[in-house]
mmCIF file of C-alpha atoms in Angstrom:
data_model
loop_
_atom_site.group_PDB
_atom_site.id
_atom_site.type_symbol
_atom_site.label_atom_id
_atom_site.label_comp_id
_atom_site.label_asym_id
_atom_site.label_seq_id
_atom_site.Cartn_x
_atom_site.Cartn_y
_atom_site.Cartn_z
ATOM 1 C CA TRP A 280 16.079 33.211 59.992
ATOM 2 C CA GLY A 281 12.901 32.164 59.189
ATOM 3 C CA ASN A 282 10.673 34.189 60.907
ATOM 4 C CA CYS A 283 13.017 36.960 60.423
ATOM 5 C CA ASN A 284 11.628 40.663 59.056
ATOM 6 C CA PRO A 285 13.851 42.611 56.785
ATOM 7 C CA LEU A 286 12.834 45.250 57.898
ATOM 8 C CA LEU A 287 12.016 43.911 61.891
ATOM 9 C CA CYS A 288 15.497 42.092 62.056
ATOM 10 C CA GLY A 289 17.417 44.032 66.003
ATOM 11 C CA GLY A 290 13.782 44.470 67.441
ATOM 12 C CA GLY A 291 12.796 47.385 65.713
ATOM 13 C CA PHE A 292 12.700 49.138 62.047
ATOM 14 C CA LEU A 293 15.088 49.773 60.489
ATOM 15 C CA PHE A 294 13.648 52.284 57.380
ATOM 16 C CA THR A 295 10.455 54.414 58.001
ATOM 17 C CA TRP A 296 9.324 56.573 56.038
ATOM 18 C CA SER A 297 8.787 59.650 58.551
ATOM 19 C CA LYS A 298 12.633 58.463 59.138
ATOM 20 C CA ALA A 299 13.510 58.922 55.835
ATOM 21 C CA ILE A 300 11.651 62.439 55.448
ATOM 22 C CA SER A 301 13.632 63.368 58.626
ATOM 23 C CA PHE A 302 16.827 62.530 57.607
ATOM 24 C CA GLY A 303 15.568 64.042 54.325
ATOM 25 C CA ASN A 304 15.193 67.498 56.378
ATOM 26 C CA PHE A 305 18.104 67.340 57.591
ATOM 27 C CA CYS A 306 20.508 67.296 55.087
ATOM 28 C CA LEU A 307 18.828 69.845 53.047
ATOM 29 C CA THR A 308 18.639 71.945 56.165
ATOM 30 C CA LEU A 309 22.674 71.191 56.381
ATOM 31 C CA TYR A 310 23.219 72.031 53.284
ATOM 32 C CA PHE A 311 21.346 74.807 52.843
ATOM 33 C CA ILE A 312 23.547 76.026 56.016
ATOM 34 C CA LEU A 313 26.984 74.779 54.117
ATOM 35 C CA GLU A 314 25.542 77.205 51.519
ATOM 36 C CA VAL A 315 24.338 80.186 53.701
ATOM 37 C CA VAL A 316 27.492 80.435 55.044
ATOM 38 C CA PRO A 317 30.020 81.215 53.004
ATOM 39 C CA TYR A 318 27.781 83.588 51.334
ATOM 40 C CA ILE A 319 28.209 86.502 54.263
ATOM 41 C CA VAL A 320 31.746 85.714 54.915
ATOM 42 C CA ALA A 321 32.218 86.015 51.673
ATOM 43 C CA TYR A 322 29.997 89.486 50.687
ATOM 44 C CA GLY A 323 29.780 90.452 54.531
ATOM 45 C CA LEU A 324 27.000 90.477 56.748
ATOM 46 C CA PHE A 325 25.302 94.181 56.370
ATOM 47 C CA PHE A 326 28.031 96.049 55.234
ATOM 48 C CA GLY A 327 29.713 96.401 51.902
ATOM 49 C CA PRO A 328 28.940 97.320 48.431
ATOM 50 C CA ASN A 329 27.824 93.324 47.693
ATOM 51 C CA ALA A 330 26.281 93.191 51.604
ATOM 52 C CA PHE A 331 24.203 89.542 52.387
ATOM 53 C CA PHE A 332 21.328 91.805 53.504
ATOM 54 C CA SER A 333 20.773 93.939 50.888
ATOM 55 C CA LYS A 334 19.319 91.262 48.681
ATOM 56 C CA THR A 335 15.873 90.138 48.850
ATOM 57 C CA GLU A 336 16.846 86.370 47.317
ATOM 58 C CA ASN A 337 19.415 86.214 50.364
ATOM 59 C CA CYS A 338 16.701 87.909 53.034
ATOM 60 C CA LEU A 339 14.492 84.422 51.599
ATOM 61 C CA ASP A 340 17.208 82.222 51.914
ATOM 62 C CA PHE A 341 18.422 83.338 55.987
ATOM 63 C CA LEU A 342 14.747 82.929 56.773
ATOM 64 C CA LEU A 343 14.676 79.116 54.787
ATOM 65 C CA VAL A 344 17.970 78.250 56.890
ATOM 66 C CA LEU A 345 16.777 80.417 60.121
ATOM 67 C CA SER A 346 13.203 78.220 60.042
ATOM 68 C CA ASN A 347 14.392 74.833 59.181
ATOM 69 C CA THR A 348 17.247 75.424 61.759
ATOM 70 C CA ALA A 349 14.134 75.995 64.436
ATOM 71 C CA ASP A 350 12.422 73.447 63.107
ATOM 72 C CA LEU A 351 14.419 70.736 63.811
ATOM 73 C CA VAL A 352 16.337 72.347 67.348
ATOM 74 C CA LEU A 353 11.561 71.784 68.039
ATOM 75 C CA SER A 354 11.529 68.944 67.321
ATOM 76 C CA ALA A 355 14.080 67.357 68.658
ATOM 77 C CA VAL A 356 13.558 69.264 72.005
ATOM 78 C CA VAL A 357 9.865 67.140 71.761
ATOM 79 C CA PHE A 358 10.359 64.373 70.810
ATOM 80 C CA SER A 359 13.602 63.661 73.195
ATOM 81 C CA GLU A 360 10.518 65.179 75.853
ATOM 82 C CA SER A 361 7.914 63.129 75.156
ATOM 83 C CA SER A 362 5.243 64.635 78.521
ATOM 84 C CA ALA A 363 6.304 67.408 76.295
ATOM 85 C CA GLY A 364 4.985 66.594 72.899
ATOM 86 C CA SER A 365 1.503 67.984 72.822
ATOM 87 C CA SER A 366 2.216 71.140 73.153
ATOM 88 C CA ASN A 367 4.612 72.466 70.733
ATOM 89 C CA SER A 368 3.430 70.405 67.525
ATOM 90 C CA ASP A 369 1.527 73.438 66.936
ATOM 91 C CA LEU A 370 4.275 75.410 67.093
ATOM 92 C CA ILE A 371 6.369 72.424 65.631
ATOM 93 C CA ARG A 372 3.634 73.583 63.064
ATOM 94 C CA SER A 373 3.757 76.733 62.169
ATOM 95 C CA VAL A 374 7.610 76.402 61.557
ATOM 96 C CA GLN A 375 7.907 73.627 59.159
ATOM 97 C CA VAL A 376 4.774 76.370 57.013
ATOM 98 C CA LEU A 377 8.110 77.923 55.829
ATOM 99 C CA ARG A 378 9.477 74.945 53.765
ATOM 100 C CA VAL A 379 7.277 75.944 51.904
ATOM 101 C CA LEU A 380 9.627 78.254 50.824
ATOM 102 C CA ARG A 381 11.431 75.953 49.694
ATOM 103 C CA ILE A 382 10.652 75.000 46.988
ATOM 104 C CA LEU A 383 10.810 78.712 45.742
ATOM 105 C CA LYS A 384 14.287 78.567 46.674
ATOM 106 C CA LEU A 385 15.298 75.145 44.265
ATOM 107 C CA ALA A 386 13.183 77.445 41.529
ATOM 108 C CA ARG A 387 15.498 79.423 41.987
ATOM 109 C CA ARG A 388 18.147 77.139 40.643
ATOM 110 C CA PHE A 389 15.342 76.361 37.295
ATOM 111 C CA PRO A 390 14.368 78.928 35.093
ATOM 112 C CA PRO A 391 11.541 77.604 33.153
ATOM 113 C CA VAL A 392 10.089 76.933 37.408
ATOM 114 C CA TYR A 393 10.390 79.918 37.460
ATOM 115 C CA ASN A 394 9.589 81.149 35.428
ATOM 116 C CA VAL A 395 5.884 78.956 35.415
ATOM 117 C CA ILE A 396 5.675 80.061 39.635
ATOM 118 C CA VAL A 397 5.810 83.605 38.692
ATOM 119 C CA LEU A 398 3.123 83.483 35.850
ATOM 120 C CA PHE A 399 1.459 81.566 38.485
ATOM 121 C CA GLY A 400 2.103 84.204 40.475
ATOM 122 C CA GLN A 401 0.589 87.182 38.478
ATOM 123 C CA LEU A 402 -2.539 84.649 36.950
ATOM 124 C CA ARG A 403 -4.239 84.113 41.077
ATOM 125 C CA GLU A 404 -7.244 86.101 40.297
ATOM 126 C CA ALA A 405 -7.816 84.461 36.780
ATOM 127 C CA LEU A 406 -6.802 81.538 38.562
ATOM 128 C CA MET A 407 -9.566 82.492 41.270
ATOM 129 C CA THR A 408 -11.855 83.367 38.787
ATOM 130 C CA ALA A 409 -11.910 80.199 36.820
ATOM 131 C CA LEU A 410 -11.521 77.356 39.969
ATOM 132 C CA LEU A 411 -14.836 79.169 40.964
ATOM 133 C CA ILE A 412 -16.567 79.072 38.352
ATOM 134 C CA ASN A 413 -15.820 75.175 38.111
ATOM 135 C CA GLY A 414 -16.585 74.612 41.814
ATOM 136 C CA MET A 415 -20.158 76.586 40.903
ATOM 137 C CA LEU A 416 -20.578 73.927 37.920
ATOM 138 C CA LEU A 417 -19.856 71.207 40.101
ATOM 139 C CA LEU A 418 -22.439 72.153 42.246
ATOM 140 C CA ALA A 419 -24.587 72.418 39.603
ATOM 141 C CA VAL A 420 -24.060 69.425 38.246
ATOM 142 C CA ALA A 421 -24.613 67.195 41.773
ATOM 143 C CA VAL A 422 -27.774 69.231 41.985
ATOM 144 C CA ILE A 423 -29.844 68.048 38.948
ATOM 145 C CA ALA A 424 -28.241 64.210 39.197
ATOM 146 C CA MET A 425 -29.312 63.843 43.501
ATOM 147 C CA GLN A 426 -33.105 65.097 40.716
ATOM 148 C CA VAL A 427 -32.565 62.321 38.766
ATOM 149 C CA TRP A 428 -31.518 59.707 40.961
ATOM 150 C CA LEU A 429 -32.845 59.694 43.604
#
């Protein structure tokens, strides 16, 4: 036991951050699947007064669940076939971009956070202008600093 690092006992890492993140992704995807399936069963898929796909937020939920499930399946396939890992990694990255939409899904449950996201969406032109002005100001200060100190 004297030479055994608690994280390395048993010949391999017991805990790594990538495993923890993968497990968290799996848990969130499972939660989203368990959330969407009862809604589809209760409201109906396309037909009925409150059909699941009649609301855009439900379409977003379904897209998130579908993309996260595809991400998990693709990750499992790529990691099981180590020879094809490099060719499919771009496909996995493109599917993982859709994870950002989970923030919108979770933010809908917290109205103050959702209001902030909507506000940033409405102010994006003003924010981009402010960022551009700040960038130009930073460039001017950098040029002046280079002239003074060099």
